[in-house]
Every structure is written in structure tokens, then in C-alpha cells.
mmCIF file of C-alpha atoms and ligand atoms in Angstrom:
data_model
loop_
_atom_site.group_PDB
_atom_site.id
_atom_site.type_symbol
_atom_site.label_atom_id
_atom_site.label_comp_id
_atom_site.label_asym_id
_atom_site.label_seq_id
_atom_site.Cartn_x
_atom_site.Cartn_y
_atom_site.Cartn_z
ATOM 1 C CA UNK A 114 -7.998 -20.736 -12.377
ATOM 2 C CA UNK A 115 -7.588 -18.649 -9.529
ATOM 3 C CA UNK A 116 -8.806 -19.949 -6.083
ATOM 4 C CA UNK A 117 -10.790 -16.994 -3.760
ATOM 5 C CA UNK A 118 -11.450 -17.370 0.159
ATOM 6 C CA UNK A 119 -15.285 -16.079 0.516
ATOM 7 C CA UNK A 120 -16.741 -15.647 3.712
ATOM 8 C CA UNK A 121 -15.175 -18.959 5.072
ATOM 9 C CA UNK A 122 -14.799 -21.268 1.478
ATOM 10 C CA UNK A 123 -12.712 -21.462 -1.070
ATOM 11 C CA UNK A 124 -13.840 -21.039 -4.403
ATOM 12 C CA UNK A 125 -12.918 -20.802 -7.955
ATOM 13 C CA UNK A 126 -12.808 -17.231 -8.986
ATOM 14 C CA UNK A 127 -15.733 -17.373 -11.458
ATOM 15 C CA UNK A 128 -17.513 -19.172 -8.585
ATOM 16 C CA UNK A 129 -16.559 -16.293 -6.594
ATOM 17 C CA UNK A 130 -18.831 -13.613 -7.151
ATOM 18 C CA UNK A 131 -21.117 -10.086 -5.648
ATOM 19 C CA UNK A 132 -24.724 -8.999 -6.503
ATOM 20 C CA UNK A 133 -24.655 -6.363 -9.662
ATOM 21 C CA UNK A 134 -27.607 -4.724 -5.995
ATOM 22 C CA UNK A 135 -24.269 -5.157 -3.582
ATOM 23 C CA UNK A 136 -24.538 -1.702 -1.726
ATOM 24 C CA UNK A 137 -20.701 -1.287 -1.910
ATOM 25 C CA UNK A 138 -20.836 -1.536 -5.687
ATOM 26 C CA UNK A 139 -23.250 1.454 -5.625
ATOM 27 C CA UNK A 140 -21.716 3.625 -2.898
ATOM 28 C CA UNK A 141 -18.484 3.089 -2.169
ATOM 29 C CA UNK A 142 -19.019 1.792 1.518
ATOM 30 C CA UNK A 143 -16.027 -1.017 1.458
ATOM 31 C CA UNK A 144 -12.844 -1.388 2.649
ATOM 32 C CA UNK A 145 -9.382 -3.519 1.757
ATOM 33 C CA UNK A 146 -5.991 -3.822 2.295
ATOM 34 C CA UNK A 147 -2.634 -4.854 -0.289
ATOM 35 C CA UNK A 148 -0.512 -7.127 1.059
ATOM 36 C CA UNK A 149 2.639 -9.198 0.147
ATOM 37 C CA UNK A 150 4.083 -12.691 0.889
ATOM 38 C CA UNK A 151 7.824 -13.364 0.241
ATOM 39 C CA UNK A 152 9.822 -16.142 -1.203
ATOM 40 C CA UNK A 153 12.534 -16.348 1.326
ATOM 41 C CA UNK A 154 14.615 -18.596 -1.133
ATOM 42 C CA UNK A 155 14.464 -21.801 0.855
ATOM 43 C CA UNK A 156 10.871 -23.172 0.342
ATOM 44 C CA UNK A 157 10.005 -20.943 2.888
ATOM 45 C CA UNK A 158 7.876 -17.882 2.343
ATOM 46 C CA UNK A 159 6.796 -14.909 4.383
ATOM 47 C CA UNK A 160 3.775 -12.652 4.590
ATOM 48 C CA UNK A 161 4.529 -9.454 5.535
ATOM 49 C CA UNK A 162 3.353 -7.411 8.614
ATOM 50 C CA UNK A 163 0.339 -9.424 8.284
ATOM 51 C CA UNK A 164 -0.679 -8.933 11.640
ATOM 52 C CA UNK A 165 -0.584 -5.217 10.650
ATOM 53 C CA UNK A 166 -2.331 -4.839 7.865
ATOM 54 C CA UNK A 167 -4.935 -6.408 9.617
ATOM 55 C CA UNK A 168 -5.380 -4.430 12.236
ATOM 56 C CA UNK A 169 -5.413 -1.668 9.600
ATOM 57 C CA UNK A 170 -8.633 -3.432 7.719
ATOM 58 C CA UNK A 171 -10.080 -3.737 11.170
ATOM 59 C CA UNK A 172 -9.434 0.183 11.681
ATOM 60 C CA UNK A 173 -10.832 1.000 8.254
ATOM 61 C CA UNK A 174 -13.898 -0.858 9.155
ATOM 62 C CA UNK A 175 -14.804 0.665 12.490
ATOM 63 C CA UNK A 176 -14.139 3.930 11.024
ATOM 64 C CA UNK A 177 -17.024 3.184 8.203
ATOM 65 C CA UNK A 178 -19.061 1.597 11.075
ATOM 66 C CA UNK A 179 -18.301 -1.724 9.760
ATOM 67 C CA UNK A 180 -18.073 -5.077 12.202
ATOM 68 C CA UNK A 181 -15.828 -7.411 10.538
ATOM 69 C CA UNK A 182 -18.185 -10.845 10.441
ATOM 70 C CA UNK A 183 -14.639 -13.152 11.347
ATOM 71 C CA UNK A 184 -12.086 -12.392 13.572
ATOM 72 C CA UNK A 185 -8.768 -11.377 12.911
ATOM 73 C CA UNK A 186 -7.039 -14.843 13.331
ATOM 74 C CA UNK A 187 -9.708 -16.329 11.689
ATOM 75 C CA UNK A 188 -8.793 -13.947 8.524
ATOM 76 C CA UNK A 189 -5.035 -14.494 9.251
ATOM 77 C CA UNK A 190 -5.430 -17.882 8.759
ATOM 78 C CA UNK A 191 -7.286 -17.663 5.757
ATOM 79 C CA UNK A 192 -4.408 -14.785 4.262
ATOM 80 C CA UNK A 193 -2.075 -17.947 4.340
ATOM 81 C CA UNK A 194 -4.699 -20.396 2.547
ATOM 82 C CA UNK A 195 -5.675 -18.646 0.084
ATOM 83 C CA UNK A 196 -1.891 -18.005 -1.051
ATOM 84 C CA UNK A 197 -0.612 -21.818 -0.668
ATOM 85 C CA UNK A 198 -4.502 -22.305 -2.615
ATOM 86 C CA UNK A 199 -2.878 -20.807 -5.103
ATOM 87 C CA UNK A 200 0.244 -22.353 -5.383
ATOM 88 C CA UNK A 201 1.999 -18.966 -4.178
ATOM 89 C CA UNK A 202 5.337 -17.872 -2.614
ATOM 90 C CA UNK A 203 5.776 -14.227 -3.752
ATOM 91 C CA UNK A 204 1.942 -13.158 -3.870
ATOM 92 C CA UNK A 205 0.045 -10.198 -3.164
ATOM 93 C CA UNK A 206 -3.192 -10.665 -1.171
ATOM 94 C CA UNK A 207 -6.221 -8.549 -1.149
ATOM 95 C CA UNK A 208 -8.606 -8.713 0.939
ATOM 96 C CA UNK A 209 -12.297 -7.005 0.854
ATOM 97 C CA UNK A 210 -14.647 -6.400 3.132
ATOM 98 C CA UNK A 211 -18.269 -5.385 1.445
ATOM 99 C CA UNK A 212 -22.039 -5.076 2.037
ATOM 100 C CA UNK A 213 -24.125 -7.074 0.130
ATOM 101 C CA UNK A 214 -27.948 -8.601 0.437
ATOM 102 C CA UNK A 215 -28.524 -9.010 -3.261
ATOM 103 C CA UNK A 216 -31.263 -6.330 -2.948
ATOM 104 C CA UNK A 217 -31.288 -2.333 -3.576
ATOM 105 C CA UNK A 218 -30.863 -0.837 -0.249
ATOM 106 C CA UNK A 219 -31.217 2.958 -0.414
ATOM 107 C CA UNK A 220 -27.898 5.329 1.141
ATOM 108 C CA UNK A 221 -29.138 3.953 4.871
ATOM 109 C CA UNK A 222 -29.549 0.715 4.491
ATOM 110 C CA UNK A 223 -26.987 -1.645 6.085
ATOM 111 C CA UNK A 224 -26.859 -4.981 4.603
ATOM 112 C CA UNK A 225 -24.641 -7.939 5.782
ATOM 113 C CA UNK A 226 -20.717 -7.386 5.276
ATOM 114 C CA UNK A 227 -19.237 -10.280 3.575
ATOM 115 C CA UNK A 228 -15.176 -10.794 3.339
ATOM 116 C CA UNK A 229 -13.566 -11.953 0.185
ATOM 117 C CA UNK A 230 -9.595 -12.237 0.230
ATOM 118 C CA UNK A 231 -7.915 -13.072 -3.546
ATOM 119 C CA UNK A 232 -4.044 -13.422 -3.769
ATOM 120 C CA UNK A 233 -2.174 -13.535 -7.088
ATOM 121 C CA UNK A 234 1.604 -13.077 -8.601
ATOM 122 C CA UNK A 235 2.288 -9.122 -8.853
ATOM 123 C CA UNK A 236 5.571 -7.947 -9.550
ATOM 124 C CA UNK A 237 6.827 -4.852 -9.356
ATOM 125 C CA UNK A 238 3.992 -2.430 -9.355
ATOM 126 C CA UNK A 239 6.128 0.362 -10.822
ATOM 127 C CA UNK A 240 8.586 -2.293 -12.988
ATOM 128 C CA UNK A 241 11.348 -3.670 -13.092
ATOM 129 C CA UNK A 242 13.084 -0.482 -14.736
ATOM 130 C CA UNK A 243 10.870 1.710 -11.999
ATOM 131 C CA UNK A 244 12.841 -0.331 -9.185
ATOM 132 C CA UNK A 245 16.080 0.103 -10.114
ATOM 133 C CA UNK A 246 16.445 3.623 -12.312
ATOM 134 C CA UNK A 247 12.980 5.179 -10.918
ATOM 135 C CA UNK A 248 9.605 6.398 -12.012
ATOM 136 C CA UNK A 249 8.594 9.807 -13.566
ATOM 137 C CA UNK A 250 5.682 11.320 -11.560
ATOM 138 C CA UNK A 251 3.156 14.002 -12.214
ATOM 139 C CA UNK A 252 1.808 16.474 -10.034
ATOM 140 C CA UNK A 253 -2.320 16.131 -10.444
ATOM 141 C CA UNK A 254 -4.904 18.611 -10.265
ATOM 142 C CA UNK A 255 -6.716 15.965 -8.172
ATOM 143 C CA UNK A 256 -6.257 16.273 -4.592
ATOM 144 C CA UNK A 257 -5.896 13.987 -1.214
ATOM 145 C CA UNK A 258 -9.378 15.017 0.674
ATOM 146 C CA UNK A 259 -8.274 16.601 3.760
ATOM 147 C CA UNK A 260 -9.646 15.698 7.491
ATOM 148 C CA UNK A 261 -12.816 17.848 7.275
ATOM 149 C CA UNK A 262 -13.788 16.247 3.914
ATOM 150 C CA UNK A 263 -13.083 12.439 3.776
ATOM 151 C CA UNK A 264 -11.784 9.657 6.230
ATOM 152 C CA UNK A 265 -8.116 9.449 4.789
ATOM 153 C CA UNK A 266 -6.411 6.975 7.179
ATOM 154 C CA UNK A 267 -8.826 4.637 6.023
ATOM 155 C CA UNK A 268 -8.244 2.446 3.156
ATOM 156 C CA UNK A 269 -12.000 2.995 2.221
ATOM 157 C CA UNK A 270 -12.898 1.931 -1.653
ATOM 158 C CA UNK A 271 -14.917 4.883 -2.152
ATOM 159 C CA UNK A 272 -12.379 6.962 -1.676
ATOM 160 C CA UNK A 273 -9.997 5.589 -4.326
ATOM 161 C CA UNK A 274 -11.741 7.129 -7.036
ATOM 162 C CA UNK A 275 -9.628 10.697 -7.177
ATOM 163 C CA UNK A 276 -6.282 8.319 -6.983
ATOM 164 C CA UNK A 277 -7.775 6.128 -9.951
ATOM 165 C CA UNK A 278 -7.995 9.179 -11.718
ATOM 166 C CA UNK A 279 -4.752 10.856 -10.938
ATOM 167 C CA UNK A 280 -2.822 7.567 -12.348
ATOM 168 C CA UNK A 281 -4.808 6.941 -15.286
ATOM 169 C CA UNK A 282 -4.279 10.849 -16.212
ATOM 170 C CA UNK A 283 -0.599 10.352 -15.326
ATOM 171 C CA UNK A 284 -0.317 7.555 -17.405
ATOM 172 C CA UNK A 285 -1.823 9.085 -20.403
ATOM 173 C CA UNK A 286 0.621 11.807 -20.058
ATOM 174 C CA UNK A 287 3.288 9.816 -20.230
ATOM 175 C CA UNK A 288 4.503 9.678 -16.600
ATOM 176 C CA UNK A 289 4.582 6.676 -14.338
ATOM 177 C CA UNK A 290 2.604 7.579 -11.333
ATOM 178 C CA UNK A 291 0.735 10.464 -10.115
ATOM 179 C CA UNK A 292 1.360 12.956 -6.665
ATOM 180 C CA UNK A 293 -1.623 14.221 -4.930
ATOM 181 C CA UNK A 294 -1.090 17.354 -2.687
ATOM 182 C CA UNK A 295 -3.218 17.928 0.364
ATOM 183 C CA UNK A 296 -5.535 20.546 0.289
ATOM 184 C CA UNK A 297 -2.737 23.128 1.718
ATOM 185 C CA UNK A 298 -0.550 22.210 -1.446
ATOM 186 C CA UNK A 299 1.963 20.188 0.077
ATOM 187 C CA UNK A 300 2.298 17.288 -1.696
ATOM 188 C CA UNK A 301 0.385 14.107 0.250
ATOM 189 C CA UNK A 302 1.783 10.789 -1.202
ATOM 190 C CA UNK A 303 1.599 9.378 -4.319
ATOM 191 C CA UNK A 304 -1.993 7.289 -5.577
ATOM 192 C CA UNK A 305 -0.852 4.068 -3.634
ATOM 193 C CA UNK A 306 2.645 5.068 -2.469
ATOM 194 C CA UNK A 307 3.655 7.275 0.333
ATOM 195 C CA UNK A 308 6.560 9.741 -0.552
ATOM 196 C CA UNK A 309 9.790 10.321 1.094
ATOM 197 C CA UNK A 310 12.650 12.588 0.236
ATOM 198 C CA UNK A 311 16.335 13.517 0.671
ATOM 199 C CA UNK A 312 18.387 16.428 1.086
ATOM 200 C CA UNK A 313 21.721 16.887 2.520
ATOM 201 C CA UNK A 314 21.472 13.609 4.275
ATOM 202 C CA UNK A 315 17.993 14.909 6.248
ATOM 203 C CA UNK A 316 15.173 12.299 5.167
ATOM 204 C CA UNK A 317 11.788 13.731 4.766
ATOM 205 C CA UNK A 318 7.970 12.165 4.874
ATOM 206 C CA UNK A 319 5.074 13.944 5.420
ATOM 207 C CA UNK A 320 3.722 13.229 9.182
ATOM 208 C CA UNK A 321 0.602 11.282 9.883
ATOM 209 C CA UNK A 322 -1.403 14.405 10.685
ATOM 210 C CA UNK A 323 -1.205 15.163 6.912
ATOM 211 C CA UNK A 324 -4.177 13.080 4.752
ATOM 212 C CA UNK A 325 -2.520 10.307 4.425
ATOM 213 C CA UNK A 326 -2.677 6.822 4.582
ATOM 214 C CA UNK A 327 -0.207 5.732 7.320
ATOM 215 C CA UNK A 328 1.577 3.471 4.960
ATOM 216 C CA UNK A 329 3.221 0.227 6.817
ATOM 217 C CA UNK A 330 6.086 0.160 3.970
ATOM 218 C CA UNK A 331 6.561 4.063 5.296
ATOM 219 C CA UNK A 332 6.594 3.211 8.580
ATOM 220 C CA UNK A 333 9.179 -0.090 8.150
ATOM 221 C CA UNK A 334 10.905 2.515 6.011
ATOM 222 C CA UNK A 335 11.477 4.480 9.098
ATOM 223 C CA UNK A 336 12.153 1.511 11.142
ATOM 224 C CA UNK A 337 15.151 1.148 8.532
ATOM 225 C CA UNK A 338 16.310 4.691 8.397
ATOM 226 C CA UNK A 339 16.849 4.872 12.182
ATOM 227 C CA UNK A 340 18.283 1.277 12.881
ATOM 228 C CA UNK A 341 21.011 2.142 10.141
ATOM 229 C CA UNK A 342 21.059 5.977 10.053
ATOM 230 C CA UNK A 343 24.842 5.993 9.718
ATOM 231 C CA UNK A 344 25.570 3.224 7.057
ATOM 232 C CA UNK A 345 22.567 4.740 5.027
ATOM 233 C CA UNK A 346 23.910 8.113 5.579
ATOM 234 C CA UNK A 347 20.883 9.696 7.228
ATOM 235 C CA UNK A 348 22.020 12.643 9.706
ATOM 236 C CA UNK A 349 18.510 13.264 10.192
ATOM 237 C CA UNK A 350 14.924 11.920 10.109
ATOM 238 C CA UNK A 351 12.018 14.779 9.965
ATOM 239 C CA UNK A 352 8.447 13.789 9.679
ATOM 240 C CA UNK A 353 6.785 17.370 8.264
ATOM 241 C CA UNK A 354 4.946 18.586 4.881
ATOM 242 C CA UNK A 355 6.858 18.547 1.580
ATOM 243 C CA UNK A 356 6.227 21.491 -0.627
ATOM 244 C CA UNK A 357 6.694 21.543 -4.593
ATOM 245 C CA UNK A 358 9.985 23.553 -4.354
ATOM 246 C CA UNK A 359 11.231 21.173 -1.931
ATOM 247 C CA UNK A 360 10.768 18.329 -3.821
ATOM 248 C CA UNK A 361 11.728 19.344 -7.060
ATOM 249 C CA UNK A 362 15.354 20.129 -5.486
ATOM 250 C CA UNK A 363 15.722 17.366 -3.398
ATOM 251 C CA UNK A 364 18.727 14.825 -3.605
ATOM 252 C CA UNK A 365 16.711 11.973 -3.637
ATOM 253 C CA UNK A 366 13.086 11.295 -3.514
ATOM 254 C CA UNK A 367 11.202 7.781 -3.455
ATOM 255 C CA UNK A 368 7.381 6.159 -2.858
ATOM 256 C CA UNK A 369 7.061 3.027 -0.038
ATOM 257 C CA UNK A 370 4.297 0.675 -0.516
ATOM 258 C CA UNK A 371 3.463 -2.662 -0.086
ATOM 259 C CA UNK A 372 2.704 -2.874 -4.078
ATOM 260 C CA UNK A 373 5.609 -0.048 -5.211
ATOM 261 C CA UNK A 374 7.763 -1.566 -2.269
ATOM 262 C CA UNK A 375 10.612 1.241 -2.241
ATOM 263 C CA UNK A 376 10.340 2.624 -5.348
ATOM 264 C CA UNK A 377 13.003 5.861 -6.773
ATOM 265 C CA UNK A 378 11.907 8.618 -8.212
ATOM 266 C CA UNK A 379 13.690 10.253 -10.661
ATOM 267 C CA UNK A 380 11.259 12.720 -12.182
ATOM 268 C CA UNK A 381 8.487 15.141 -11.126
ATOM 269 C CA UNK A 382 6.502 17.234 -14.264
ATOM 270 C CA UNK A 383 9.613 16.492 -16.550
ATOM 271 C CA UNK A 384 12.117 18.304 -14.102
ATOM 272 C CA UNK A 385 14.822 15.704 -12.915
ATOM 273 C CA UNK A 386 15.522 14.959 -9.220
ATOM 274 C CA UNK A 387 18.900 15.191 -7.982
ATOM 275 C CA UNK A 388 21.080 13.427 -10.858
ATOM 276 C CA UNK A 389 17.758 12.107 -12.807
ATOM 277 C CA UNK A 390 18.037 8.620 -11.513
ATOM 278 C CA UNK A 391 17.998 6.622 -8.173
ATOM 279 C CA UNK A 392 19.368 7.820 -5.702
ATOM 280 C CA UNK A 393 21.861 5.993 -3.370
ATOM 281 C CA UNK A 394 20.568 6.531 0.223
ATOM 282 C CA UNK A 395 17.244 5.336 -1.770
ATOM 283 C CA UNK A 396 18.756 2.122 -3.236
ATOM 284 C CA UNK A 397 20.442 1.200 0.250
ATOM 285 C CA UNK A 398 17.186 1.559 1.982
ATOM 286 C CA UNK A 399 15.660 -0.609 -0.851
ATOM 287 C CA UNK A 400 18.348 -3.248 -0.439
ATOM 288 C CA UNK A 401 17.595 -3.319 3.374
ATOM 289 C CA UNK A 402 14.054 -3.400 2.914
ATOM 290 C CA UNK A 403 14.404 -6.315 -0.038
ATOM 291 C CA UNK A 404 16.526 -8.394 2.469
ATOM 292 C CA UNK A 405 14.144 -7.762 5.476
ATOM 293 C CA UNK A 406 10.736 -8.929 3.925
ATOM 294 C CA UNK A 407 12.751 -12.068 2.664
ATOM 295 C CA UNK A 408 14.418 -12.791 6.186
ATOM 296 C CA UNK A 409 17.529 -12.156 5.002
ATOM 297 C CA UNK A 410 18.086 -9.803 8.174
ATOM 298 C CA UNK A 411 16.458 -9.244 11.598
ATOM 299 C CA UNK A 412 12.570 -8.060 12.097
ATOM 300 C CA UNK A 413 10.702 -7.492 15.253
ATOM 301 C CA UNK A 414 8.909 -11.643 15.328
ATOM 302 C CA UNK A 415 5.323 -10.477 14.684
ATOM 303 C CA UNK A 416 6.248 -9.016 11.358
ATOM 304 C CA UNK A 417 7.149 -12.085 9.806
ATOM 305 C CA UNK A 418 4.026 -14.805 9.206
ATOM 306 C CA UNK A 419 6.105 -18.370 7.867
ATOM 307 C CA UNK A 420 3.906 -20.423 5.231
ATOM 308 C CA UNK A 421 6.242 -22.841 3.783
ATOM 309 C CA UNK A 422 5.049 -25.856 4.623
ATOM 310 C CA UNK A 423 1.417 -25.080 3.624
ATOM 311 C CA UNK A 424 2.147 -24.287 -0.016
ATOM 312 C CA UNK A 425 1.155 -27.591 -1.931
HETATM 313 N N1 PMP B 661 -1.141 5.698 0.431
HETATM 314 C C1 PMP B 661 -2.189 5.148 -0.199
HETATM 315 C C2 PMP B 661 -3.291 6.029 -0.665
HETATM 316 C C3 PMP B 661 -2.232 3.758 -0.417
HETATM 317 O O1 PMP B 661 -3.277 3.207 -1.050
HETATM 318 C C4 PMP B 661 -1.163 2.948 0.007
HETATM 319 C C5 PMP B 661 -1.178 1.459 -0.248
HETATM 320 N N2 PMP B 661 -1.832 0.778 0.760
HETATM 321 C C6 PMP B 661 -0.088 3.561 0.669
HETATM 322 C C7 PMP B 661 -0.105 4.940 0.861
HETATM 323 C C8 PMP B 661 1.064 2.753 1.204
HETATM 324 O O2 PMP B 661 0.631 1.987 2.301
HETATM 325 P P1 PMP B 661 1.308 0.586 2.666
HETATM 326 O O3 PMP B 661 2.758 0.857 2.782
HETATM 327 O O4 PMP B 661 0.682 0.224 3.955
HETATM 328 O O5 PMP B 661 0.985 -0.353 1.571
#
């Protein structure tokens, strides 16, 4: 049985549970994060960019209007016992921040924000096959909400529900994962991913000012790209929209994410990218990435949370 950390305790998961009246339920006014913890092979583990992806619930809160009832190292702490709670090295922790009174509130009520973190065993998001030969994506009709029309570098719950549907429709087509474009018809990032791609050794991501969320994988991704420009071959790092066209004849083209990690992509609406497979500036930069969340090479201190010795 899964252990949960709520609001200070932790509890079994069935233990663990919201009002069927919790406003967030109703209307969407939540916020969370994805994060992952790392086996570094020698009973040590990592989480991380923990410090990070705090910050970035923190962020999503304020922007909602939300105070966060604990603070940040109070959460931190919690991120690391709720994973050795559950017995976990490699683990993926989500934590939740929600309103709930156990009463219907109307659309201006405010009631009490509560915190909930869960952590579990995830794998690849995309599989195993995704990781290492890529994913085929499809292009929705659904679109990432510009500026004017939603709060997008916010990891708000609400907002989730046009990415829900983009990857269950992908899915049911037959494709791995779903690409949103922005409402100029650039393509945004993927449902949970953001997108990158190559051509002629220039590596491409749309820039923060598009709606996106500003992914931490992207931005360690970058980190990456410009440490080891010339082993990974990269003559050139641009930060600007992606259109169709350009995508479709990239080189390369791959998703970051703390769930998809660095994920290839091999496929967009059944036309192949580059070869039809991984890509090789895209598998070195998932090699460096692999060995840097499992401290197998060097990371700015902060980004790296130890746990070893708590797991049980
Ligand atoms: N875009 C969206 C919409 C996401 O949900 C995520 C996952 N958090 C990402 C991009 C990637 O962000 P990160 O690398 O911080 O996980």
C-alpha cells in the first residue's frame, strides 16, 4: 500500500483522501508539479532539481492567488519522506496543492489549500522502445492557450484538460504522444514534454515567450547543449518558434521532461524525421542527461538533493 504525505502526516493512500465538495475537483483551481528521484547505483539516490520544481509549485500558486500553507523546506523535506516512505530510489513524486472545506463553495469562494505529495515507481513515460528508437507524434487540433487566454507557465490542473485530450486522441490514433501548436501555429511542446529540434547541427526550442511551460528538463537540456556544444555537435543553440515545415524536415527532433526525460522522436502525422529513428545529437544529449541526474557527472550542488540514508 502506498504511503501519501497530507498536509504534514503520512498516510496510507486509501486513508489519504479529498471531499467529492473539494472546490478544485469542481473548478480546476489546483496546482502540481512531476518530479524524479534517481538511483545513483550505490545506495545512494538523488532527487532532481528539487529545489526547482519547487519554486515552480510556489510560482504556480501565486499566479492562481494561492499561499502555499508550508514552506518550501518544510515541503522539501517531506519530497524526501514520502519517497524513502515508500521504499523508493528511482520514484516520481507529485505533489498537489488544492482547496478544499468539504462544503460547496460557489466560483468565489476560497476555501483552505491543503498539500498532498504521493511518489511511486514510473518508468519511462514514453517506454522503453520510446527511449531508445523514439515516439510517433500527432499534430492535434487542440491547442496550447496563448497569454491572453490562460496562465501557461503555470502548471495549473485546470488547464490540463486540452493536453488530456490531445494524448488520449493521439493514442487512439495510433501515435505515441500528441503536439499542441500555439495559437499562431507554431508548434508549442508536446502534452507534458517540451520539444526541441535539429538541423544542420543548429538546435532549436521554442523560447519562453511562446505558451509554454518552462520545462526544467528543457532548460538542463540547454545547460547540456552549451557545456558540450562541440562533442554533441551543436554549432548553434536558437531559442525561437518551430513551424510544421520545419519540423517535419528536421534532422532530429526530441521532447524533455521530467516524466519523458529526453525522449526521440521519430515520427510526426506518419511522415518520418530525419532517418525515422533517434537521432544521434539526441541520444548523446540523452546519455549526458542519464549520467547527470544519476551523478555520474558534474551538476551545479543545488540540483542534486542526496536521500540514501533515509530510504528504510
Ligand atoms: N510542458 C508541459 C505542459 C508539462 O506538463 C511539462 C511537464 N512538467 C513540461 C512541458 C516539461 O517540464 P519539466 O521538464 O519541468 O518536467
Amino acid at each position: 500500500m502506498a504511503t501519501i504525505w497530507m498536509d504534514g502526516k503520512l498516510l496510507p493512500a486509501e486513508q489519504a483522501r479529498v471531499s467529492i465538495l473539494a472546490h478544485t475537483l469542481h473548478y480546476g483551481v489546483g496546482v502540481f508539479e512531476g518530479i524524479r528521484s534517481y538511483d545513483c547505483g550505490d545506495g545512494s539516490a538523488s532527487v532532481f532539481r528539487l529545489d526547482d520544481h519547487l519554486q515552480r509549485l510556489e510560482d504556480s500558486a501565486r499566479i492562481c492567488g494561492l499561499k502555499l500553507p508550508f514552506l518550501l523546506p518544510v515541503l522539501r523535506d517531506a519530497c524526501v519522506e514520502v519517497l524513502a516512505a515508500n521504499g523508493l530510489l528511482d520514484g516520481y513524486l507529485r505533489p498537489i496543492v488544492y482547496q478544499d472545506d468539504a462544503r460547496l463553495g460557489g466560483l468565489g469562494s476560497s476555501p483552505p489549500v491543503h498539500v498532498g505529495i504521493a511518489a511511486q515507481a514510473w518508468g519511462a513515460y514514453l517506454g522503453e522502445d520510446g527511449l531508445k528508437n523514439g515516439i510517433r507524434t500527432h499534430i492535434s487540433a487542440y491547442r496550447r492557450s496563448g497569454l491572453g487566454s490562460s496562465l501557461p507557465k503555470a502548471k495549473i490542473t485546470g488547464q490540463y484538460v486540452l493536453s488530456t485530450l490531445a494524448k488520449r486522441e493521439a493514442i487512439a490514433l495510433g501515435f505515441h504522444e500528441a503536439l499542441l501548436m500555439d495559437d499562431d501555429g507554431c508548434i508549442a511542446e508536446g502534452s507534458g514534454e517540451n520539444l526541441f529540434i535539429v538541423r544542420d547541427g543548429v538546435l532549436k526550442t521554442p523560447p519562453t515567450s511562446s505558451p509554454i511551460l518552462p520545462g526544467i528538463t528543457r532548460a538542463t537540456t540547454l545547460h547540456l547543449a552549451r557545456r558540450g556544444a562541440e562533442t554533441f555537435g551543436v554549432s548553434e543553440i536558437r531559442e525561437e518558434p518551430i513551424t510544421r515545415g520545419e519540423l517535419v524536415t528536421a534532422d532530429e527532433a526530441f521532447f524533455t521532461g521530467t516524466a519523458a526525460e529526453i525522449t526521440p522522436i521519430r515520427e510526426v502525422d506518419l511522415q518520418p524525421i530525419g532517418k525515422g529513428g533517434a537521432g544521434p545529437m539526441t541520444l548523446a544529449l540523452q546519455k549526458a542527461y542519464f549520467e547527470l541526474v544519476r551523478g555520474r557527472s558534474a551538476a551545479p550542488a543545488h540540483w542534486r538533493t542526496p536521500f540514501g540514508a533515509l530510504v528504510r
